[in-house]
Amino acid sequence: MQTPAALHPRPAPTAPTHRRHRARQWLCLVFLSFWVTGCASLPSAVDRPVSMALANPMETRLGQLVQARADKAGTRNDSGFALVGNAELAFTSRMTLIKAAQKTLDIQYYAIFADDTTERMFDALREAAGRGVRIRILLDDFNTSGKNAQVLTLAFEKNFELRLFNPLPGGRGSMMLRILSNLKDVARMQRRMHNKIFVADNAVAITGGRNLGETYFGQSEGTNFVDIDVLAAGRIARDLSRSFDQYWNNPLAYPVQSLMTAREIELLKPKPAAASPEAPSGAPPPAGSDRPIPAKNPTPAPNNATALPDSTDLSLLTWTWAPSVLLVDQPSKIAADADDVAEAQETAVDGLLQLMSQAKTDLLIVSPYFVPGEVMMGQFAELRRRGVRARVLTNSLASNDAPAAHAGYTRYREALLAMGIEIYEMRADQESTVRSFSWGAGSTGGSKGSSRASLHAKVVVVDGRLLVVGSMNLDLRSKLQNSEVAIIIRNRVLALEATRMIEPALTSGAYHVERVNGKLVWRAPQGSGLKDATTEPDVSMTLRLLLKLIGPLAPDEML
């Protein structure tokens, strides 16, 4: 009897054969991309029903609780805040709002990644939808390919509405295909909705730097993002909802049903790993398999996801009532040409820069991607001329998940140091937890020691009295390409709390970059046992060389 060919795999190809095979694959991809580019387009006639945030939050328990807390505080301020620098609290606070919502949940994000952590959140959302909560999810379209396209299935469930902002036609099978199939319109592909808003019953909201996914909640076995959010209640939550409605009802927001069918999304689901011929029937799947484990043999969820509690008591948080202003870009920024945006000078980043320019004594900046550009460099020079101390915490090359952005930053690094700006670059390898922003202060309980840290928080503290928490980086992409949102809070207590979160990172979790005899030196963190470095620390020579090659090529606004 002839043996099935599947049991006798062909030998691995030789190097020349393998190279020819890879070349054919690339040619096929390029050909396919040109074919898709020529065929794909967005629908012209779209049914986009207008809907608005809950008109009267006082109809809900959350609205009543917010009012009761304000009355108890005896405050004249109409908005309350609590900082969230802990990844566990970032997750549980969102879960708590989902479980507490009675009428509406409005969720707006740049990216939602399909993984075990977000699936727990989706289960809670389904339960909320089952009890009649209206759920609107507005998602930027760039990351909705491959595995992450499965997030879109929520659009076809009861009481869910899901719209994609500035969708890209075609190429949803993988990120590579997505980029290739939209090369004809790179400018449009670059402009993304970067806002992050989570509002329950138009009464309590969360905004800040985090997207939704395991890397934002300290659950990844690889890199985890270190971030800061703010819980906001009262009038500022209603301001965030109004912003959400502007984007939701904009012509650039497409209901998922106008772009894909449920069947098309199902076909994008990753295929389960094939079982090994030698594996006995009923045996657990190999490590990394997508095949579900039988119910009779349960195991903990991967990536330590079960370590996160399902909720938290938000009433136990210290709420601070303070004056506040919402900084948010108009949806039209995404449709505008970058040159038009630059001339208008009305972006959220412009508002932040104007606020920074008013600093009198001290400026503390946390920005993972820091590409100042000439205008911002002029502002820094003026601040230093007036004697303002300016400190910047950003990513090192090792901790940066976007090396191209680091290349843009290095164009300005020496000039910043020369004018007296204090620069700190985060270390990727942290000895303690990356679940809390201030790991250097001895925080406990976090991700596995093997996890790497990447800075993702976007925070500015001005003169120890003004605090800004939001989605924007201090770079030209945030200023000219992306839409952004942030809250300005005038309160010394909150500004001091944020500073206390950040300063341990400066001393214990980051390299202090200095110029010594005309050369850069990376001073190792206190007590780290590491030596100072004279080149980008903790990275290979190959990456350093790549940085020098790509650094001069791309314009600042694309980094």
PDB file of N, CA and C in Angstrom, residues 407-481:
ATOM      1  N   ALA A 407      14.819  57.083  15.634  1.00  0.00           N
ATOM      2  CA  ALA A 407      15.716  57.714  14.677  1.00  0.00           C
ATOM      3  C   ALA A 407      15.391  59.197  14.538  1.00  0.00           C
ATOM      4  N   GLY A 408      14.101  59.537  14.516  1.00  0.00           N
ATOM      5  CA  GLY A 408      13.719  60.937  14.451  1.00  0.00           C
ATOM      6  C   GLY A 408      14.128  61.698  15.691  1.00  0.00           C
ATOM      7  N   TYR A 409      13.985  61.072  16.842  1.00  0.00           N
ATOM      8  CA  TYR A 409      14.363  61.693  18.119  1.00  0.00           C
ATOM      9  C   TYR A 409      15.853  61.995  18.179  1.00  0.00           C
ATOM     10  N   THR A 410      16.678  61.079  17.653  1.00  0.00           N
ATOM     11  CA  THR A 410      18.126  61.279  17.745  1.00  0.00           C
ATOM     12  C   THR A 410      18.594  62.503  16.946  1.00  0.00           C
ATOM     13  N   ARG A 411      17.792  62.957  15.980  1.00  0.00           N
ATOM     14  CA  ARG A 411      18.158  64.162  15.224  1.00  0.00           C
ATOM     15  C   ARG A 411      18.232  65.390  16.128  1.00  0.00           C
ATOM     16  N   TYR A 412      17.466  65.360  17.220  1.00  0.00           N
ATOM     17  CA  TYR A 412      17.349  66.530  18.093  1.00  0.00           C
ATOM     18  C   TYR A 412      18.027  66.337  19.452  1.00  0.00           C
ATOM     19  N   ARG A 413      18.449  65.120  19.753  1.00  0.00           N
ATOM     20  CA  ARG A 413      18.916  64.812  21.113  1.00  0.00           C
ATOM     21  C   ARG A 413      20.080  65.704  21.552  1.00  0.00           C
ATOM     22  N   GLU A 414      21.118  65.809  20.738  1.00  0.00           N
ATOM     23  CA  GLU A 414      22.285  66.583  21.142  1.00  0.00           C
ATOM     24  C   GLU A 414      21.967  68.060  21.263  1.00  0.00           C
ATOM     25  N   ALA A 415      21.121  68.569  20.383  1.00  0.00           N
ATOM     26  CA  ALA A 415      20.741  69.981  20.469  1.00  0.00           C
ATOM     27  C   ALA A 415      19.931  70.250  21.731  1.00  0.00           C
ATOM     28  N   LEU A 416      19.059  69.320  22.099  1.00  0.00           N
ATOM     29  CA  LEU A 416      18.290  69.456  23.339  1.00  0.00           C
ATOM     30  C   LEU A 416      19.216  69.486  24.547  1.00  0.00           C
ATOM     31  N   LEU A 417      20.184  68.577  24.570  1.00  0.00           N
ATOM     32  CA  LEU A 417      21.132  68.543  25.681  1.00  0.00           C
ATOM     33  C   LEU A 417      21.968  69.815  25.733  1.00  0.00           C
ATOM     34  N   ALA A 418      22.330  70.314  24.571  1.00  0.00           N
ATOM     35  CA  ALA A 418      23.162  71.518  24.523  1.00  0.00           C
ATOM     36  C   ALA A 418      22.447  72.725  25.122  1.00  0.00           C
ATOM     37  N   MET A 419      21.110  72.774  24.979  1.00  0.00           N
ATOM     38  CA  MET A 419      20.377  73.903  25.551  1.00  0.00           C
ATOM     39  C   MET A 419      19.995  73.680  27.009  1.00  0.00           C
ATOM     40  N   GLY A 420      20.336  72.494  27.557  1.00  0.00           N
ATOM     41  CA  GLY A 420      20.104  72.249  28.975  1.00  0.00           C
ATOM     42  C   GLY A 420      18.864  71.455  29.307  1.00  0.00           C
ATOM     43  N   ILE A 421      18.230  70.824  28.327  1.00  0.00           N
ATOM     44  CA  ILE A 421      17.097  69.927  28.589  1.00  0.00           C
ATOM     45  C   ILE A 421      17.637  68.635  29.201  1.00  0.00           C
ATOM     46  N   GLU A 422      17.038  68.178  30.294  1.00  0.00           N
ATOM     47  CA  GLU A 422      17.456  66.935  30.946  1.00  0.00           C
ATOM     48  C   GLU A 422      16.707  65.775  30.292  1.00  0.00           C
ATOM     49  N   ILE A 423      17.449  64.798  29.778  1.00  0.00           N
ATOM     50  CA  ILE A 423      16.840  63.696  29.037  1.00  0.00           C
ATOM     51  C   ILE A 423      17.104  62.371  29.747  1.00  0.00           C
ATOM     52  N   TYR A 424      16.032  61.597  29.885  1.00  0.00           N
ATOM     53  CA  TYR A 424      16.094  60.259  30.467  1.00  0.00           C
ATOM     54  C   TYR A 424      15.490  59.272  29.479  1.00  0.00           C
ATOM     55  N   GLU A 425      16.170  58.163  29.268  1.00  0.00           N
ATOM     56  CA  GLU A 425      15.693  57.138  28.343  1.00  0.00           C
ATOM     57  C   GLU A 425      15.427  55.841  29.105  1.00  0.00           C
ATOM     58  N   MET A 426      14.214  55.332  28.976  1.00  0.00           N
ATOM     59  CA  MET A 426      13.814  54.156  29.743  1.00  0.00           C
ATOM     60  C   MET A 426      14.623  52.924  29.390  1.00  0.00           C
ATOM     61  N   ARG A 427      14.955  52.150  30.411  1.00  0.00           N
ATOM     62  CA  ARG A 427      15.560  50.839  30.202  1.00  0.00           C
ATOM     63  C   ARG A 427      14.486  49.832  29.821  1.00  0.00           C
ATOM     64  N   ALA A 428      14.838  48.920  28.932  1.00  0.00           N
ATOM     65  CA  ALA A 428      13.886  47.876  28.538  1.00  0.00           C
ATOM     66  C   ALA A 428      13.804  46.772  29.586  1.00  0.00           C
ATOM     67  N   ASP A 429      14.934  46.431  30.204  1.00  0.00           N
ATOM     68  CA  ASP A 429      14.961  45.347  31.191  1.00  0.00           C
ATOM     69  C   ASP A 429      14.860  45.929  32.588  1.00  0.00           C
ATOM     70  N   GLN A 430      13.729  45.670  33.230  1.00  0.00           N
ATOM     71  CA  GLN A 430      13.502  46.169  34.581  1.00  0.00           C
ATOM     72  C   GLN A 430      13.560  45.011  35.559  1.00  0.00           C
ATOM     73  N   GLU A 431      14.179  45.262  36.710  1.00  0.00           N
ATOM     74  CA  GLU A 431      14.346  44.181  37.684  1.00  0.00           C
ATOM     75  C   GLU A 431      13.058  43.854  38.397  1.00  0.00           C
ATOM     76  N   SER A 432      12.174  44.838  38.557  1.00  0.00           N
ATOM     77  CA  SER A 432      10.926  44.570  39.254  1.00  0.00           C
ATOM     78  C   SER A 432       9.761  44.724  38.303  1.00  0.00           C
ATOM     79  N   THR A 433       8.573  44.898  38.846  1.00  0.00           N
ATOM     80  CA  THR A 433       7.370  44.837  38.030  1.00  0.00           C
ATOM     81  C   THR A 433       7.282  45.937  36.989  1.00  0.00           C
ATOM     82  N   VAL A 434       6.666  45.630  35.872  1.00  0.00           N
ATOM     83  CA  VAL A 434       6.310  46.659  34.893  1.00  0.00           C
ATOM     84  C   VAL A 434       4.807  46.876  34.895  1.00  0.00           C
ATOM     85  N   ARG A 435       4.133  46.260  35.875  1.00  0.00           N
ATOM     86  CA  ARG A 435       2.689  46.468  35.934  1.00  0.00           C
ATOM     87  C   ARG A 435       2.361  47.859  36.458  1.00  0.00           C
ATOM     88  N   SER A 436       3.200  48.400  37.342  1.00  0.00           N
ATOM     89  CA  SER A 436       2.996  49.737  37.858  1.00  0.00           C
ATOM     90  C   SER A 436       3.963  50.695  37.191  1.00  0.00           C
ATOM     91  N   PHE A 437       3.506  51.932  36.943  1.00  0.00           N
ATOM     92  CA  PHE A 437       4.407  52.897  36.308  1.00  0.00           C
ATOM     93  C   PHE A 437       5.646  53.102  37.156  1.00  0.00           C
ATOM     94  N   SER A 438       5.472  53.235  38.462  1.00  0.00           N
ATOM     95  CA  SER A 438       6.594  53.562  39.334  1.00  0.00           C
ATOM     96  C   SER A 438       7.232  52.311  39.905  1.00  0.00           C
ATOM     97  N   TRP A 439       7.661  51.399  39.007  1.00  0.00           N
ATOM     98  CA  TRP A 439       8.291  50.161  39.477  1.00  0.00           C
ATOM     99  C   TRP A 439       9.533  50.429  40.300  1.00  0.00           C
ATOM    100  N   GLY A 440      10.222  51.541  40.008  1.00  0.00           N
ATOM    101  CA  GLY A 440      11.452  51.845  40.723  1.00  0.00           C
ATOM    102  C   GLY A 440      11.225  52.118  42.193  1.00  0.00           C
ATOM    103  N   ALA A 441       9.972  52.377  42.583  1.00  0.00           N
ATOM    104  CA  ALA A 441       9.658  52.668  43.972  1.00  0.00           C
ATOM    105  C   ALA A 441       9.341  51.415  44.758  1.00  0.00           C
ATOM    106  N   GLY A 442       9.632  50.249  44.201  1.00  0.00           N
ATOM    107  CA  GLY A 442       9.437  48.997  44.913  1.00  0.00           C
ATOM    108  C   GLY A 442       8.021  48.482  44.859  1.00  0.00           C
ATOM    109  N   SER A 443       7.314  48.761  43.786  1.00  0.00           N
ATOM    110  CA  SER A 443       5.959  48.255  43.638  1.00  0.00           C
ATOM    111  C   SER A 443       5.984  46.742  43.570  1.00  0.00           C
ATOM    112  N   THR A 444       4.891  46.128  43.982  1.00  0.00           N
ATOM    113  CA  THR A 444       4.853  44.676  44.064  1.00  0.00           C
ATOM    114  C   THR A 444       3.777  44.110  43.177  1.00  0.00           C
ATOM    115  N   GLY A 445       3.948  42.832  42.862  1.00  0.00           N
ATOM    116  CA  GLY A 445       2.944  42.132  42.085  1.00  0.00           C
ATOM    117  C   GLY A 445       2.902  42.596  40.666  1.00  0.00           C
ATOM    118  N   GLY A 446       3.450  41.833  39.750  1.00  0.00           N
ATOM    119  CA  GLY A 446       3.449  42.282  38.371  1.00  0.00           C
ATOM    120  C   GLY A 446       3.726  41.165  37.417  1.00  0.00           C
ATOM    121  N   SER A 447       4.160  41.521  36.244  1.00  0.00           N
ATOM    122  CA  SER A 447       4.426  40.549  35.209  1.00  0.00           C
ATOM    123  C   SER A 447       5.668  39.753  35.530  1.00  0.00           C
ATOM    124  N   LYS A 448       5.886  38.720  34.739  1.00  0.00           N
ATOM    125  CA  LYS A 448       7.040  37.867  34.965  1.00  0.00           C
ATOM    126  C   LYS A 448       8.322  38.655  34.789  1.00  0.00           C
ATOM    127  N   GLY A 449       9.359  38.242  35.511  1.00  0.00           N
ATOM    128  CA  GLY A 449      10.619  38.964  35.471  1.00  0.00           C
ATOM    129  C   GLY A 449      11.225  39.046  34.092  1.00  0.00           C
ATOM    130  N   SER A 450      10.841  38.131  33.204  1.00  0.00           N
ATOM    131  CA  SER A 450      11.411  38.131  31.863  1.00  0.00           C
ATOM    132  C   SER A 450      10.778  39.185  30.961  1.00  0.00           C
ATOM    133  N   SER A 451       9.663  39.794  31.414  1.00  0.00           N
ATOM    134  CA  SER A 451       8.994  40.785  30.593  1.00  0.00           C
ATOM    135  C   SER A 451       9.855  42.026  30.428  1.00  0.00           C
ATOM    136  N   ARG A 452       9.727  42.636  29.263  1.00  0.00           N
ATOM    137  CA  ARG A 452      10.450  43.869  28.983  1.00  0.00           C
ATOM    138  C   ARG A 452       9.470  45.042  29.061  1.00  0.00           C
ATOM    139  N   ALA A 453      10.025  46.206  29.369  1.00  0.00           N
ATOM    140  CA  ALA A 453       9.197  47.393  29.526  1.00  0.00           C
ATOM    141  C   ALA A 453       9.382  48.322  28.344  1.00  0.00           C
ATOM    142  N   SER A 454       8.284  48.927  27.906  1.00  0.00           N
ATOM    143  CA  SER A 454       8.329  49.951  26.873  1.00  0.00           C
ATOM    144  C   SER A 454       7.436  51.093  27.327  1.00  0.00           C
ATOM    145  N   LEU A 455       7.982  52.292  27.359  1.00  0.00           N
ATOM    146  CA  LEU A 455       7.225  53.455  27.799  1.00  0.00           C
ATOM    147  C   LEU A 455       6.107  53.757  26.816  1.00  0.00           C
ATOM    148  N   HIS A 456       4.890  54.016  27.357  1.00  0.00           N
ATOM    149  CA  HIS A 456       3.760  54.346  26.492  1.00  0.00           C
ATOM    150  C   HIS A 456       2.921  55.499  27.040  1.00  0.00           C
ATOM    151  N   ALA A 457       3.242  55.988  28.244  1.00  0.00           N
ATOM    152  CA  ALA A 457       2.474  57.067  28.867  1.00  0.00           C
ATOM    153  C   ALA A 457       2.730  58.390  28.171  1.00  0.00           C
ATOM    154  N   LYS A 458       1.700  59.244  28.170  1.00  0.00           N
ATOM    155  CA  LYS A 458       1.814  60.592  27.606  1.00  0.00           C
ATOM    156  C   LYS A 458       1.322  61.573  28.678  1.00  0.00           C
ATOM    157  N   VAL A 459       2.264  62.198  29.374  1.00  0.00           N
ATOM    158  CA  VAL A 459       1.954  63.026  30.533  1.00  0.00           C
ATOM    159  C   VAL A 459       2.835  64.269  30.513  1.00  0.00           C
ATOM    160  N   VAL A 460       2.260  65.407  30.900  1.00  0.00           N
ATOM    161  CA  VAL A 460       3.025  66.638  31.073  1.00  0.00           C
ATOM    162  C   VAL A 460       2.603  67.273  32.399  1.00  0.00           C
ATOM    163  N   VAL A 461       3.583  67.696  33.193  1.00  0.00           N
ATOM    164  CA  VAL A 461       3.321  68.421  34.435  1.00  0.00           C
ATOM    165  C   VAL A 461       3.998  69.789  34.317  1.00  0.00           C
ATOM    166  N   VAL A 462       3.224  70.855  34.510  1.00  0.00           N
ATOM    167  CA  VAL A 462       3.729  72.217  34.360  1.00  0.00           C
ATOM    168  C   VAL A 462       3.728  72.902  35.727  1.00  0.00           C
ATOM    169  N   ASP A 463       4.906  73.328  36.183  1.00  0.00           N
ATOM    170  CA  ASP A 463       5.062  74.103  37.416  1.00  0.00           C
ATOM    171  C   ASP A 463       4.425  73.432  38.627  1.00  0.00           C
ATOM    172  N   GLY A 464       4.302  72.113  38.598  1.00  0.00           N
ATOM    173  CA  GLY A 464       3.740  71.397  39.734  1.00  0.00           C
ATOM    174  C   GLY A 464       2.296  71.740  40.032  1.00  0.00           C
ATOM    175  N   ARG A 465       1.585  72.329  39.059  1.00  0.00           N
ATOM    176  CA  ARG A 465       0.191  72.714  39.311  1.00  0.00           C
ATOM    177  C   ARG A 465      -0.760  72.335  38.177  1.00  0.00           C
ATOM    178  N   LEU A 466      -0.230  72.108  36.983  1.00  0.00           N
ATOM    179  CA  LEU A 466      -1.058  71.711  35.843  1.00  0.00           C
ATOM    180  C   LEU A 466      -0.643  70.321  35.385  1.00  0.00           C
ATOM    181  N   LEU A 467      -1.617  69.444  35.206  1.00  0.00           N
ATOM    182  CA  LEU A 467      -1.358  68.076  34.774  1.00  0.00           C
ATOM    183  C   LEU A 467      -2.107  67.810  33.473  1.00  0.00           C
ATOM    184  N   VAL A 468      -1.402  67.221  32.508  1.00  0.00           N
ATOM    185  CA  VAL A 468      -2.023  66.825  31.246  1.00  0.00           C
ATOM    186  C   VAL A 468      -1.825  65.328  31.063  1.00  0.00           C
ATOM    187  N   VAL A 469      -2.914  64.599  30.863  1.00  0.00           N
ATOM    188  CA  VAL A 469      -2.870  63.162  30.575  1.00  0.00           C
ATOM    189  C   VAL A 469      -3.681  62.928  29.315  1.00  0.00           C
ATOM    190  N   GLY A 470      -3.083  62.240  28.339  1.00  0.00           N
ATOM    191  CA  GLY A 470      -3.825  62.045  27.106  1.00  0.00           C
ATOM    192  C   GLY A 470      -3.224  61.007  26.194  1.00  0.00           C
ATOM    193  N   SER A 471      -3.572  61.115  24.907  1.00  0.00           N
ATOM    194  CA  SER A 471      -3.166  60.111  23.920  1.00  0.00           C
ATOM    195  C   SER A 471      -2.022  60.580  23.037  1.00  0.00           C
ATOM    196  N   MET A 472      -1.676  61.885  23.105  1.00  0.00           N
ATOM    197  CA  MET A 472      -0.725  62.416  22.136  1.00  0.00           C
ATOM    198  C   MET A 472       0.718  62.317  22.603  1.00  0.00           C
ATOM    199  N   ASN A 473       1.594  62.041  21.640  1.00  0.00           N
ATOM    200  CA  ASN A 473       3.030  62.121  21.849  1.00  0.00           C
ATOM    201  C   ASN A 473       3.492  63.521  21.451  1.00  0.00           C
ATOM    202  N   LEU A 474       4.683  63.887  21.914  1.00  0.00           N
ATOM    203  CA  LEU A 474       5.260  65.147  21.465  1.00  0.00           C
ATOM    204  C   LEU A 474       6.079  64.867  20.211  1.00  0.00           C
ATOM    205  N   ASP A 475       5.370  64.709  19.126  1.00  0.00           N
ATOM    206  CA  ASP A 475       6.006  64.495  17.826  1.00  0.00           C
ATOM    207  C   ASP A 475       5.109  65.069  16.743  1.00  0.00           C
ATOM    208  N   LEU A 476       5.645  65.163  15.533  1.00  0.00           N
ATOM    209  CA  LEU A 476       4.883  65.777  14.454  1.00  0.00           C
ATOM    210  C   LEU A 476       3.784  64.866  13.933  1.00  0.00           C
ATOM    211  N   ARG A 477       3.891  63.560  14.173  1.00  0.00           N
ATOM    212  CA  ARG A 477       2.803  62.666  13.784  1.00  0.00           C
ATOM    213  C   ARG A 477       1.545  63.011  14.579  1.00  0.00           C
ATOM    214  N   SER A 478       1.692  63.209  15.887  1.00  0.00           N
ATOM    215  CA  SER A 478       0.538  63.582  16.705  1.00  0.00           C
ATOM    216  C   SER A 478       0.025  64.972  16.342  1.00  0.00           C
ATOM    217  N   LYS A 479       0.930  65.874  15.996  1.00  0.00           N
ATOM    218  CA  LYS A 479       0.533  67.249  15.667  1.00  0.00           C
ATOM    219  C   LYS A 479      -0.156  67.341  14.310  1.00  0.00           C
ATOM    220  N   LEU A 480       0.351  66.605  13.307  1.00  0.00           N
ATOM    221  CA  LEU A 480      -0.104  66.796  11.939  1.00  0.00           C
ATOM    222  C   LEU A 480      -0.910  65.639  11.359  1.00  0.00           C
ATOM    223  N   GLN A 481      -0.687  64.415  11.832  1.00  0.00           N
ATOM    224  CA  GLN A 481      -1.279  63.239  11.180  1.00  0.00           C
ATOM    225  C   GLN A 481      -2.452  62.643  11.960  1.00  0.00           C
TER     226      GLN A 481
END
